[in-house]
CSV table of C-alpha atoms in Angstrom, one decimal:
chain,number,residue,atom,x,y,z
A,285,MET,CA,84.4,106.7,185.5
A,286,LEU,CA,85.6,106.5,182.0
A,287,THR,CA,85.7,103.1,180.1
A,288,LEU,CA,88.9,102.4,178.1
A,289,LEU,CA,88.8,99.5,175.6
A,290,GLY,CA,92.2,98.1,174.8
A,291,ILE,CA,92.5,96.1,171.5
A,292,PRO,CA,95.6,94.0,171.3
A,293,GLY,CA,96.4,93.4,167.6
A,294,ALA,CA,98.5,90.3,168.5
A,295,LEU,CA,97.0,87.1,169.7
A,296,ARG,CA,100.1,85.8,171.4
A,297,ALA,CA,99.9,86.3,175.2
A,298,GLY,CA,103.5,87.4,175.5
A,299,SER,CA,103.6,89.8,172.5
A,300,THR,CA,105.3,93.2,172.9
A,301,ASN,CA,102.1,94.8,171.8
A,302,ARG,CA,100.3,93.4,174.8
A,303,LEU,CA,103.1,94.8,176.9
A,304,LEU,CA,102.8,98.2,175.2
A,305,LEU,CA,99.0,98.0,175.7
A,306,ALA,CA,99.4,97.4,179.4
A,307,GLN,CA,101.7,100.5,179.6
A,308,ALA,CA,99.1,102.5,177.7
A,309,ARG,CA,96.4,101.4,180.0
A,310,ALA,CA,98.4,102.5,183.0
A,311,ALA,CA,99.2,105.8,181.4
A,312,PHE,CA,95.5,106.5,180.7
A,313,GLY,CA,94.9,106.5,184.5
A,314,PRO,CA,91.8,105.5,186.5
A,315,ALA,CA,89.2,103.9,184.3
A,316,THR,CA,87.1,100.8,183.9
A,317,GLN,CA,89.3,98.9,181.5
A,318,THR,CA,88.3,96.1,179.2
A,319,GLU,CA,90.3,94.2,176.6
A,320,ALA,CA,89.0,93.0,173.3
A,321,ASP,CA,89.4,89.4,172.1
A,322,LEU,CA,90.1,89.2,168.4
A,323,ARG,CA,89.8,85.4,168.2
A,324,LEU,CA,87.0,85.7,165.7
A,325,PRO,CA,86.0,83.5,162.8
A,326,LEU,CA,87.3,84.7,159.4
A,327,TYR,CA,84.9,87.0,157.8
A,328,ASP,CA,82.7,85.0,155.5
A,329,GLY,CA,79.5,86.4,153.8
A,330,ASP,CA,78.0,82.9,153.7
A,331,LEU,CA,78.5,82.5,157.4
A,332,GLU,CA,76.9,85.8,158.0
A,333,THR,CA,73.9,85.0,155.8
A,334,ASP,CA,73.5,81.5,157.3
A,335,GLU,CA,74.1,82.3,161.0
A,336,GLY,CA,74.1,86.0,161.4
A,337,ILE,CA,76.7,88.0,163.3
A,338,PRO,CA,78.8,85.7,165.5
A,339,ALA,CA,78.4,86.3,169.2
A,340,ALA,CA,82.1,87.2,169.6
A,341,VAL,CA,81.8,89.8,166.9
A,342,GLN,CA,78.7,91.3,168.6
A,343,THR,CA,80.6,91.4,171.9
A,344,LEU,CA,83.5,93.3,170.2
A,345,ALA,CA,81.1,95.8,168.6
A,346,ASP,CA,79.3,96.3,172.0
A,347,GLN,CA,82.6,96.8,173.7
A,348,ILE,CA,83.6,99.5,171.2
A,349,ALA,CA,80.2,101.2,171.5
A,350,ALA,CA,80.3,101.2,175.3
A,351,ALA,CA,83.9,102.5,175.6
A,352,ASP,CA,84.6,106.2,176.1
A,353,ALA,CA,87.9,105.7,174.3
A,354,VAL,CA,89.8,102.9,172.5
A,355,VAL,CA,93.5,102.2,172.2
A,356,ILE,CA,94.8,99.8,169.6
A,357,ALA,CA,98.2,98.2,170.0
A,358,CYS,CA,99.0,97.0,166.5
A,359,PRO,CA,102.0,94.9,165.5
A,360,GLU,CA,103.5,94.9,162.0
A,361,TYR,CA,103.6,91.7,160.1
A,362,ASN,CA,105.2,91.9,156.6
A,363,LYS,CA,104.7,95.7,156.4
A,364,ALA,CA,101.0,95.6,157.4
A,365,PRO,CA,98.7,95.1,160.3
A,366,PRO,CA,98.1,91.4,161.1
A,367,GLY,CA,95.1,89.7,159.6
A,368,VAL,CA,93.3,89.5,162.9
A,369,VAL,CA,93.0,93.2,163.0
A,370,LYS,CA,91.6,93.6,159.5
A,371,ASN,CA,89.3,90.7,160.1
A,372,ALA,CA,87.9,92.3,163.2
A,373,LEU,CA,87.3,95.6,161.4
A,374,ASP,CA,85.6,93.7,158.5
A,375,TRP,CA,83.3,91.9,160.9
A,376,VAL,CA,82.5,95.0,163.0
A,377,SER,CA,81.6,96.8,159.7
A,378,ARG,CA,78.8,94.3,159.3
A,379,VAL,CA,77.1,95.0,162.7
A,380,LYS,CA,74.2,97.4,162.6
A,381,GLY,CA,75.2,100.9,163.5
A,382,ASN,CA,78.7,102.2,163.6
A,383,PRO,CA,80.2,101.8,167.1
A,384,TRP,CA,83.4,103.6,166.0
A,385,LYS,CA,81.7,106.9,164.9
A,386,SER,CA,83.2,109.8,166.8
A,387,LYS,CA,84.9,107.5,169.2
A,388,PRO,CA,88.3,108.7,170.4
A,389,VAL,CA,90.9,106.2,169.2
A,390,ALA,CA,94.7,106.1,169.7
A,391,VAL,CA,96.9,103.7,167.7
A,392,ILE,CA,100.2,102.5,169.1
A,393,SER,CA,102.6,99.9,167.9
A,394,ALA,CA,105.7,97.8,168.8
A,395,ALA,CA,107.6,95.9,166.1
A,396,GLY,CA,110.9,94.2,165.7
A,397,GLY,CA,112.1,96.5,162.9
A,398,ARG,CA,113.6,99.9,163.2
A,399,GLY,CA,110.3,101.6,162.1
A,400,GLY,CA,108.4,100.4,165.2
A,401,GLY,CA,105.4,99.5,163.1
A,402,ASP,CA,105.1,102.8,161.2
A,403,ARG,CA,103.7,101.1,158.0
A,404,SER,CA,101.3,99.1,160.1
A,405,GLN,CA,100.0,102.2,161.8
A,406,PHE,CA,99.6,104.0,158.5
A,407,ALA,CA,97.6,101.2,157.0
A,408,LEU,CA,95.5,100.8,160.1
A,409,ARG,CA,94.7,104.5,160.2
A,410,LEU,CA,93.6,104.2,156.6
A,411,MET,CA,91.4,101.2,157.4
A,412,LEU,CA,89.7,103.1,160.3
A,413,THR,CA,88.9,106.1,158.2
A,414,PRO,CA,85.5,104.9,156.8
A,415,PHE,CA,84.3,104.4,160.4
A,416,GLN,CA,84.9,108.1,161.2
A,417,PRO,CA,86.4,107.8,164.7
A,418,ARG,CA,88.1,110.7,166.4
A,419,LEU,CA,91.5,109.3,165.5
A,420,LEU,CA,94.4,111.0,167.4
A,421,THR,CA,97.3,112.0,165.1
A,422,GLY,CA,100.1,112.0,167.6
A,423,PRO,CA,102.4,111.9,169.2
A,424,GLU,CA,103.2,108.7,167.4
A,425,VAL,CA,104.2,105.8,169.6
A,426,LEU,CA,106.3,103.5,167.4
A,427,VAL,CA,108.4,101.2,169.6
A,428,ALA,CA,111.3,99.8,167.5
A,429,ASP,CA,113.3,96.6,168.2
A,430,SER,CA,110.5,95.7,170.5
A,431,GLY,CA,112.0,92.5,171.7
A,432,ASN,CA,114.6,94.6,173.6
A,433,ALA,CA,112.4,97.6,174.4
A,434,PHE,CA,110.9,96.3,177.7
A,435,ASP,CA,112.5,95.4,181.0
A,436,GLY,CA,111.8,92.2,183.0
A,437,ASP,CA,108.7,93.8,184.5
A,438,GLY,CA,107.2,94.6,181.1
A,439,ARG,CA,108.0,98.4,181.3
A,440,LEU,CA,109.4,100.4,178.5
A,441,LYS,CA,113.1,101.0,179.0
A,442,ASP,CA,113.4,104.1,176.8
A,443,ALA,CA,112.1,107.3,178.6
A,444,ARG,CA,111.3,108.8,175.2
A,445,TYR,CA,108.9,106.0,174.3
A,446,GLN,CA,107.3,106.4,177.7
A,447,LYS,CA,106.9,110.1,177.4
A,448,ALA,CA,105.3,109.8,174.0
A,449,LEU,CA,102.9,107.2,175.4
A,450,ASP,CA,102.1,109.3,178.4
A,451,ASP,CA,101.4,112.3,176.2
A,452,LEU,CA,99.2,110.3,173.8
A,453,MET,CA,97.2,108.7,176.5
A,454,GLY,CA,96.8,112.0,178.2
A,455,GLN,CA,95.3,113.3,174.9
A,456,LEU,CA,93.1,110.3,174.6
A,457,ARG,CA,91.8,110.8,178.1
A,458,ALA,CA,91.1,114.5,177.3
A,459,GLU,CA,89.2,113.5,174.2
A,460,ALA,CA,87.2,111.0,176.2
A,461,ASP,CA,86.4,113.6,178.8
A,462,ARG,CA,85.1,116.0,176.1
A,463,LYS,CA,82.1,113.8,175.5
């Protein structure tokens, strides 16, 4: 059975990116599914020197390494990914080895604006490049006006968004199966 790691880029329990991540996980199909926790201390070289890699960071790195595929649901805050996402990438870059290397990764986003998180996705893809994952290029899943994009059960209302998500997650599954 494949293992899918979901990384919610928003900390808020009721965020639309968590809703989108739940839909992505369902579209991926049968798998052992885990969810990352990005409640990590801010990266601090002095902390790393004095105490080493925090346990929560090592857990995240281990989850990435153990996953057959990763999906990141990344909101857009002020035209960029939220700080918790960048902080997590910074910390994981300090762990021995590179758990991202050759890992199939899909990026999705939901945002209140009309771009659906397009700038955030662009920036996140750039941030992931040094890690050398197998980053899927599309179809892009950019859910605009996200506060109105989900029904009362947390499902996407727009069939076009759902189709793009289904296609992307199908490709992610195929990449994970290629291993």
